[in-house]
CSV table of C-alpha atoms in Angstrom, one decimal:
chain,number,residue,atom,x,y,z
M,547,LEU,CA,120.1,-116.6,-156.6
M,548,SER,CA,118.3,-118.7,-153.9
M,549,TYR,CA,120.5,-118.4,-151.0
M,550,LEU,CA,120.8,-114.5,-152.6
M,551,LEU,CA,117.2,-114.4,-151.7
M,552,PHE,CA,117.7,-116.2,-149.1
M,553,SER,CA,119.6,-113.6,-147.2
M,554,ILE,CA,117.4,-110.9,-147.8
M,555,SER,CA,114.4,-112.1,-146.8
M,556,ILE,CA,115.6,-113.0,-143.5
M,557,TRP,CA,117.0,-109.4,-143.3
M,558,LEU,CA,112.6,-108.1,-144.7
M,559,LEU,CA,111.4,-110.9,-142.3
M,560,PRO,CA,111.0,-108.4,-139.1
M,561,LEU,CA,109.2,-106.3,-140.4
M,562,ALA,CA,106.5,-108.2,-141.5
M,563,ILE,CA,106.8,-108.3,-137.1
M,564,ILE,CA,108.5,-105.0,-135.8
M,565,LYS,CA,108.4,-101.3,-136.6
M,566,PRO,CA,109.9,-99.6,-139.4
M,567,LYS,CA,111.5,-97.0,-136.6
M,568,ILE,CA,112.6,-99.9,-133.8
M,569,TYR,CA,113.8,-103.0,-136.7
M,570,PHE,CA,116.3,-99.6,-138.9
M,571,SER,CA,117.5,-98.3,-135.2
M,572,ILE,CA,118.4,-102.7,-134.8
M,573,CYS,CA,120.3,-102.6,-137.8
M,574,SER,CA,121.8,-99.6,-137.1
M,575,ILE,CA,124.1,-101.6,-134.4
M,576,PHE,CA,124.1,-104.6,-136.6
M,577,LEU,CA,126.1,-102.1,-139.3
M,578,LEU,CA,128.6,-101.4,-136.0
M,579,ILE,CA,129.4,-105.1,-136.3
M,580,SER,CA,129.5,-106.3,-139.5
M,581,PRO,CA,133.4,-104.9,-139.4
M,582,LEU,CA,133.9,-108.2,-137.1
M,583,GLU,CA,131.8,-110.5,-139.8
M,584,ILE,CA,133.8,-108.7,-143.3
M,585,SER,CA,138.0,-109.1,-141.3
M,586,PHE,CA,136.2,-113.1,-140.2
M,587,VAL,CA,135.4,-113.5,-143.6
M,588,LYS,CA,138.5,-111.9,-145.1
M,589,SER,CA,140.6,-114.0,-142.7
M,590,VAL,CA,139.6,-117.3,-142.1
M,591,GLY,CA,136.3,-117.3,-144.9
M,592,GLN,CA,133.7,-118.1,-143.1
M,593,PRO,CA,131.2,-115.7,-141.3
M,594,ILE,CA,130.6,-115.5,-137.4
M,595,ASN,CA,131.1,-118.3,-135.0
M,596,SER,CA,130.7,-119.5,-131.5
M,597,GLY,CA,134.5,-120.5,-132.2
M,598,LEU,CA,134.7,-116.9,-132.6
M,599,MET,CA,132.1,-115.6,-130.2
M,600,GLU,CA,134.5,-118.2,-127.6
M,601,SER,CA,137.4,-115.5,-128.2
M,602,ILE,CA,135.7,-112.8,-128.6
M,603,TYR,CA,135.5,-113.5,-124.3
M,604,TYR,CA,139.0,-115.2,-124.2
M,605,THR,CA,141.1,-112.3,-125.7
M,606,ASN,CA,143.2,-108.9,-125.0
M,607,TRP,CA,144.0,-106.6,-126.0
M,608,ARG,CA,146.7,-106.4,-127.3
M,609,GLU,CA,145.4,-109.1,-130.0
M,610,VAL,CA,142.0,-106.9,-130.3
M,611,SER,CA,144.4,-103.7,-131.0
M,612,GLU,CA,146.2,-106.6,-134.8
M,613,GLN,CA,142.9,-107.1,-135.2
M,614,ILE,CA,142.3,-103.1,-136.2
M,615,ARG,CA,145.3,-102.5,-137.3
M,616,GLY,CA,145.2,-105.5,-139.6
M,617,HIS,CA,142.0,-104.3,-140.8
M,618,LEU,CA,141.4,-100.4,-140.7
M,619,GLY,CA,140.2,-99.2,-144.1
M,620,GLU,CA,136.9,-101.4,-143.3
M,621,PHE,CA,137.3,-99.7,-139.8
M,622,VAL,CA,137.0,-96.8,-141.5
M,623,ILE,CA,134.6,-97.6,-144.0
M,624,ILE,CA,132.5,-98.9,-141.4
M,625,ILE,CA,132.9,-95.5,-139.1
M,626,LEU,CA,131.5,-93.7,-142.2
M,627,CYS,CA,128.4,-95.9,-143.4
M,628,THR,CA,127.2,-95.3,-140.0
M,629,ILE,CA,127.5,-91.9,-139.6
M,630,ILE,CA,125.8,-91.2,-142.6
M,631,TYR,CA,122.9,-94.0,-141.6
M,632,LEU,CA,121.8,-92.4,-138.7
M,633,ILE,CA,121.6,-89.5,-140.0
M,634,PHE,CA,119.4,-91.1,-142.3
M,635,LEU,CA,117.4,-93.1,-139.0
M,636,LYS,CA,116.1,-90.1,-138.4
M,637,GLN,CA,114.1,-89.8,-141.6
M,638,THR,CA,112.3,-93.4,-140.7
M,639,LYS,CA,109.9,-91.8,-139.0
M,640,SER,CA,107.9,-91.3,-142.0
M,641,ILE,CA,108.0,-94.7,-143.6
M,642,LYS,CA,104.8,-97.1,-143.5
M,643,ILE,CA,105.2,-100.7,-144.7
M,644,LEU,CA,101.2,-101.2,-144.8
M,645,THR,CA,99.9,-105.2,-144.6
M,646,ARG,CA,100.2,-106.2,-148.0
M,647,HIS,CA,104.2,-105.4,-148.4
M,648,LYS,CA,103.8,-107.1,-144.6
M,649,ILE,CA,102.2,-110.4,-146.0
M,650,ILE,CA,104.5,-110.6,-149.1
M,651,PHE,CA,107.6,-110.5,-146.4
M,652,VAL,CA,106.0,-113.7,-144.7
M,653,ILE,CA,105.3,-115.1,-148.3
M,654,LEU,CA,109.1,-115.0,-149.9
M,655,PHE,CA,110.6,-116.1,-146.5
M,656,LEU,CA,108.8,-119.5,-146.6
M,657,ILE,CA,109.4,-119.3,-149.9
M,658,CYS,CA,113.4,-119.3,-149.5
M,659,ASN,CA,113.6,-121.6,-146.9
M,660,LEU,CA,111.3,-124.2,-148.6
M,661,MET,CA,113.1,-123.1,-152.3
M,662,ILE,CA,117.3,-123.9,-149.6
M,663,PHE,CA,114.8,-127.3,-148.0
M,664,PHE,CA,114.5,-129.0,-151.5
M,665,LYS,CA,118.2,-128.1,-152.6
M,666,ILE,CA,119.4,-130.0,-149.5
M,667,HIS,CA,117.1,-133.1,-150.1
M,668,LYS,CA,117.9,-133.4,-153.8
M,669,ILE,CA,121.4,-134.1,-152.5
M,670,ALA,CA,120.5,-136.4,-149.5
M,671,ASN,CA,118.4,-138.3,-152.1
M,672,THR,CA,121.8,-138.3,-154.5
M,673,VAL,CA,124.2,-139.4,-151.9
M,674,GLY,CA,121.5,-142.9,-150.8
M,675,LEU,CA,119.0,-141.1,-147.8
M,676,THR,CA,115.7,-141.9,-147.8
M,677,GLY,CA,112.0,-140.9,-146.1
M,678,LYS,CA,113.1,-139.7,-142.2
M,679,ASP,CA,116.7,-139.5,-142.2
M,680,SER,CA,116.6,-137.4,-145.1
M,681,ILE,CA,114.6,-135.0,-144.2
M,682,LEU,CA,116.3,-134.1,-140.8
M,683,PHE,CA,119.2,-134.5,-143.3
M,684,SER,CA,117.8,-131.4,-144.9
M,685,ILE,CA,116.0,-130.3,-141.5
M,686,ASN,CA,119.7,-130.1,-140.6
M,687,ASN,CA,121.3,-128.2,-143.4
M,688,THR,CA,118.8,-125.2,-144.1
M,689,TYR,CA,119.1,-125.0,-140.2
M,690,LYS,CA,123.2,-124.5,-140.7
M,691,LYS,CA,122.4,-121.9,-143.5
M,692,TYR,CA,121.4,-119.1,-140.8
M,693,SER,CA,124.2,-120.1,-139.2
M,694,LYS,CA,126.2,-119.3,-142.2
M,695,THR,CA,123.9,-116.2,-143.2
M,696,TYR,CA,124.7,-113.0,-141.2
M,697,PRO,CA,122.6,-111.4,-138.9
M,698,SER,CA,121.1,-114.9,-137.7
M,699,ASN,CA,124.6,-116.4,-137.7
M,700,ILE,CA,125.2,-114.0,-134.8
M,701,PHE,CA,122.5,-115.0,-132.7
M,702,ILE,CA,123.8,-119.2,-133.1
M,703,GLY,CA,127.0,-118.2,-132.7
M,704,LEU,CA,126.1,-117.1,-128.9
M,705,TYR,CA,124.0,-118.9,-128.0
M,706,ASP,CA,125.9,-122.0,-128.7
M,707,ALA,CA,128.6,-120.1,-127.2
M,708,ILE,CA,126.7,-119.5,-124.0
M,709,ASN,CA,125.9,-123.6,-124.0
M,710,TYR,CA,129.7,-124.2,-124.8
M,711,TYR,CA,130.6,-122.2,-121.3
M,712,GLN,CA,127.2,-123.3,-119.3
M,713,ALA,CA,128.1,-126.9,-119.6
M,714,ASN,CA,131.5,-126.6,-118.9
M,715,LYS,CA,132.0,-124.5,-115.4
M,716,ASN,CA,133.1,-127.6,-113.7
M,717,PHE,CA,135.4,-128.3,-115.8
M,718,ASP,CA,138.3,-129.0,-113.7
M,719,GLU,CA,135.7,-131.4,-111.6
M,720,LYS,CA,134.5,-133.7,-114.1
M,721,ILE,CA,138.0,-134.9,-115.7
M,722,LYS,CA,139.4,-134.8,-111.7
M,723,ASN,CA,139.0,-138.7,-112.0
M,724,PHE,CA,140.4,-139.1,-115.3
M,725,SER,CA,144.0,-141.8,-116.3
M,726,PHE,CA,145.2,-141.9,-119.1
M,727,ASP,CA,146.9,-144.6,-117.4
M,728,ALA,CA,150.5,-143.7,-118.7
M,729,GLN,CA,153.6,-145.5,-117.3
M,730,LEU,CA,157.5,-145.4,-119.7
M,731,LYS,CA,157.9,-149.3,-121.1
M,732,SER,CA,161.0,-151.0,-118.1
M,733,ASP,CA,164.5,-150.3,-120.3
M,734,LYS,CA,163.6,-146.8,-121.1
M,735,LYS,CA,163.4,-145.5,-117.3
M,736,ASN,CA,166.9,-144.7,-116.8
M,737,THR,CA,167.5,-143.2,-120.6
M,738,LYS,CA,168.2,-139.5,-120.8
M,739,GLN,CA,164.3,-138.4,-122.8
M,740,ILE,CA,164.0,-135.2,-123.4
M,741,PHE,CA,160.5,-134.6,-125.7
M,742,VAL,CA,159.2,-130.6,-127.0
M,743,LEU,CA,156.3,-129.8,-128.4
M,744,VAL,CA,156.8,-126.4,-129.9
M,745,ILE,CA,153.0,-124.8,-131.4
M,746,GLY,CA,153.7,-121.9,-134.3
M,747,GLU,CA,150.1,-119.7,-134.1
M,748,THR,CA,149.2,-118.7,-137.0
M,749,ALA,CA,152.6,-120.1,-138.5
M,750,ARG,CA,151.9,-121.4,-142.7
M,751,SER,CA,154.2,-123.3,-145.0
M,752,TYR,CA,153.6,-121.5,-147.5
M,753,ASN,CA,155.7,-119.6,-145.9
M,754,PHE,CA,158.3,-121.9,-144.8
M,755,GLN,CA,161.4,-122.0,-147.6
M,756,LEU,CA,161.2,-125.5,-145.9
M,757,TYR,CA,158.1,-126.3,-147.8
M,758,GLY,CA,159.5,-124.0,-151.1
M,759,TYR,CA,159.3,-120.8,-149.8
M,760,ASN,CA,161.7,-119.1,-152.3
M,761,ARG,CA,162.9,-116.6,-149.2
M,762,PRO,CA,165.1,-118.2,-146.0
M,763,THR,CA,163.0,-118.1,-143.7
M,764,THR,CA,163.8,-121.3,-142.1
M,765,PRO,CA,167.1,-121.5,-142.8
M,766,LEU,CA,168.2,-123.8,-139.9
M,767,LEU,CA,165.6,-126.6,-140.3
M,768,LYS,CA,166.4,-126.3,-143.4
M,769,GLN,CA,170.1,-127.9,-143.4
M,770,GLU,CA,169.0,-130.8,-140.3
M,771,LYS,CA,169.9,-133.9,-142.1
M,772,ASN,CA,166.9,-135.7,-140.0
M,773,LEU,CA,164.5,-133.5,-140.3
M,774,ILE,CA,161.1,-135.1,-141.5
M,775,ALA,CA,159.1,-132.6,-142.7
M,776,PHE,CA,155.5,-133.4,-143.4
M,777,ASN,CA,154.0,-131.9,-146.9
M,778,ASN,CA,150.2,-133.0,-145.7
M,779,VAL,CA,149.2,-131.7,-142.9
M,780,TYR,CA,146.3,-129.1,-142.1
M,781,SER,CA,145.2,-127.6,-138.9
M,782,THR,CA,141.5,-128.8,-137.2
M,783,ALA,CA,140.5,-125.4,-136.3
M,784,THR,CA,140.9,-121.2,-138.3
M,785,LEU,CA,140.9,-120.1,-134.7
M,786,THR,CA,143.0,-120.3,-131.7
M,787,VAL,CA,140.9,-121.6,-129.3
M,788,GLN,CA,139.7,-124.8,-131.6
M,789,SER,CA,143.2,-125.9,-132.6
M,790,ILE,CA,144.7,-125.4,-129.4
M,791,PRO,CA,142.9,-128.0,-127.6
M,792,GLN,CA,143.0,-130.4,-130.5
M,793,ILE,CA,147.3,-130.5,-131.2
M,794,ILE,CA,146.9,-131.6,-127.1
M,795,THR,CA,144.1,-133.8,-127.2
M,796,ARG,CA,142.2,-136.6,-128.5
M,797,ALA,CA,139.2,-134.7,-130.1
M,798,THR,CA,139.0,-134.2,-133.1
M,799,PRO,CA,136.0,-131.8,-135.4
M,800,TYR,CA,134.2,-134.3,-135.8
M,801,ASN,CA,134.2,-135.6,-131.7
M,802,PHE,CA,135.0,-132.0,-130.4
M,803,GLN,CA,133.4,-132.0,-127.0
M,804,LEU,CA,136.3,-135.2,-126.1
M,805,GLN,CA,138.7,-132.0,-125.0
M,806,TYR,CA,136.3,-131.3,-121.8
M,807,LYS,CA,135.6,-135.6,-121.5
M,808,GLU,CA,139.5,-135.7,-121.2
M,809,LYS,CA,143.2,-134.6,-119.8
M,810,THR,CA,145.3,-133.6,-121.9
M,811,LEU,CA,148.8,-135.4,-123.2
M,812,VAL,CA,150.7,-132.7,-121.1
M,813,ASP,CA,148.9,-134.8,-117.8
M,814,ALA,CA,149.9,-138.4,-120.2
M,815,PHE,CA,153.8,-137.2,-119.3
M,816,LYS,CA,152.8,-136.2,-115.8
M,817,GLU,CA,151.3,-139.6,-115.2
M,818,ALA,CA,154.8,-140.9,-116.3
M,819,GLY,CA,157.6,-139.5,-114.4
M,820,PHE,CA,158.3,-136.8,-116.6
M,821,TYR,CA,158.9,-133.0,-115.3
M,822,THR,CA,157.3,-131.2,-117.5
M,823,ALA,CA,156.6,-127.8,-118.4
M,824,TRP,CA,154.5,-124.8,-120.3
M,825,ILE,CA,155.9,-121.8,-122.1
M,826,GLY,CA,154.0,-119.7,-123.2
M,827,ASN,CA,153.2,-116.1,-125.2
M,828,GLN,CA,150.0,-115.6,-124.6
M,829,ASP,CA,148.0,-115.8,-122.2
M,830,MET,CA,145.9,-119.4,-122.4
M,831,LYS,CA,141.8,-118.8,-120.6
M,832,ILE,CA,140.2,-121.8,-122.4
M,833,PRO,CA,139.8,-124.7,-120.4
M,834,THR,CA,141.9,-127.3,-122.0
M,835,THR,CA,144.8,-124.5,-122.0
M,836,LYS,CA,143.5,-122.4,-118.3
M,837,ARG,CA,143.9,-125.4,-115.9
M,838,LEU,CA,147.4,-126.4,-116.7
M,839,LYS,CA,148.3,-123.8,-115.0
M,840,ASN,CA,148.3,-126.0,-111.2
M,841,VAL,CA,149.3,-129.6,-113.7
M,842,VAL,CA,152.4,-129.0,-115.0
M,843,ASP,CA,155.9,-128.4,-113.0
M,844,TYR,CA,156.7,-125.9,-114.6
M,845,TYR,CA,154.3,-122.3,-115.7
M,846,TYR,CA,155.5,-119.5,-118.5
M,847,SER,CA,153.2,-117.0,-119.9
M,848,THR,CA,153.4,-112.9,-120.6
M,849,LYS,CA,150.6,-112.2,-119.1
M,850,THR,CA,152.8,-112.8,-115.8
M,851,GLU,CA,155.0,-111.5,-116.5
M,852,VAL,CA,156.1,-106.9,-116.6
M,853,ASN,CA,155.4,-105.1,-120.1
M,854,ALA,CA,154.5,-109.1,-121.5
M,855,ILE,CA,153.1,-107.0,-124.2
M,856,GLU,CA,156.6,-106.0,-126.4
M,857,GLU,CA,157.9,-109.4,-125.0
M,858,TYR,CA,158.5,-111.8,-128.5
M,859,ASP,CA,158.6,-115.3,-128.9
M,860,ASP,CA,162.9,-115.5,-129.0
M,861,LYS,CA,162.5,-115.5,-125.3
M,862,ALA,CA,161.2,-119.2,-125.5
M,863,LYS,CA,164.5,-120.5,-126.6
M,864,TYR,CA,166.5,-118.5,-123.0
M,865,ILE,CA,163.7,-120.1,-121.0
M,866,LEU,CA,163.1,-123.6,-122.6
M,867,ASN,CA,166.7,-124.3,-121.9
M,868,ASN,CA,166.9,-122.8,-118.4
M,869,VAL,CA,163.7,-124.8,-118.1
M,870,ILE,CA,166.3,-128.6,-119.0
M,871,LYS,CA,169.7,-127.1,-116.9
M,872,ASN,CA,167.6,-126.5,-113.9
M,873,SER,CA,165.4,-129.9,-114.1
M,874,GLN,CA,166.8,-133.0,-112.0
M,875,LYS,CA,165.2,-135.4,-114.1
M,876,ASN,CA,166.0,-137.1,-117.2
M,877,LYS,CA,162.9,-137.3,-118.3
M,878,ILE,CA,162.0,-133.4,-120.2
M,879,PHE,CA,157.8,-132.7,-121.8
M,880,ILE,CA,157.7,-129.0,-122.5
M,881,VAL,CA,154.6,-127.3,-124.6
M,882,ILE,CA,156.0,-123.7,-126.4
């Protein structure tokens, strides 16, 4: 109940400051954005955040069209609701907010924030935090409630995304001199080694026959005798722009900024003398992967090909074979 009242108080507070006509006009914008919030909660179980803002910035029309088709029902309903709302908007000229109502909205807002604060403060005490640490913990987590409540999460997500973008504008220059000092062991220099890292976009173990799914979705993998299938592994993030950098760098959810301070796994193999290749069925514009186009010995992306939108993942196996066949080195590292 306290979180529900907290959400309502956020919506009502602007009415204590701006005119009803302006307020309801602004609300119509958030009504139009709401399908994005609904689809995000439905897909990944969380509200809009800076990661989604980055995803929107780096996305392409193919991914957008897939999202629209996947949530077509929500979009149609919201469009109809928006039309009804715009008709209602004409009636808002006659709405008056009295001073006592404005005071009630402000008091409700303050009470709800205090309720959340003291609720979190109680938790802080149970985990052993006291004094200043307990207060800072409570303030920080009260603020986090705003980043999870619509529509305040829109502003916070946008602000954080802009900060990330500004902080990493000169990304290539910042990590130019970084080195892993990666070297091959002397006894491995003359042996042929081929490593292939396959990153399955949105692949879920739940739908793999290998992990007990009742349909034959991984028939060849199921027959492999020397295969190790890890069954307690989770993605570090729900969004591509956040998970991929953590797969190919030493960044983690607890040290996310490390991806902007160090190079990637690909660079490490390159330093060790490997022939490197990147094969992708989508154009990755995020800083961590975008720079790899100028790092690897061979780069392929559907974005650079004609009729890219018609290409499927199975084309990668033919490109993989060609990369291995054409490489003059006996050390090869490939990311698909």
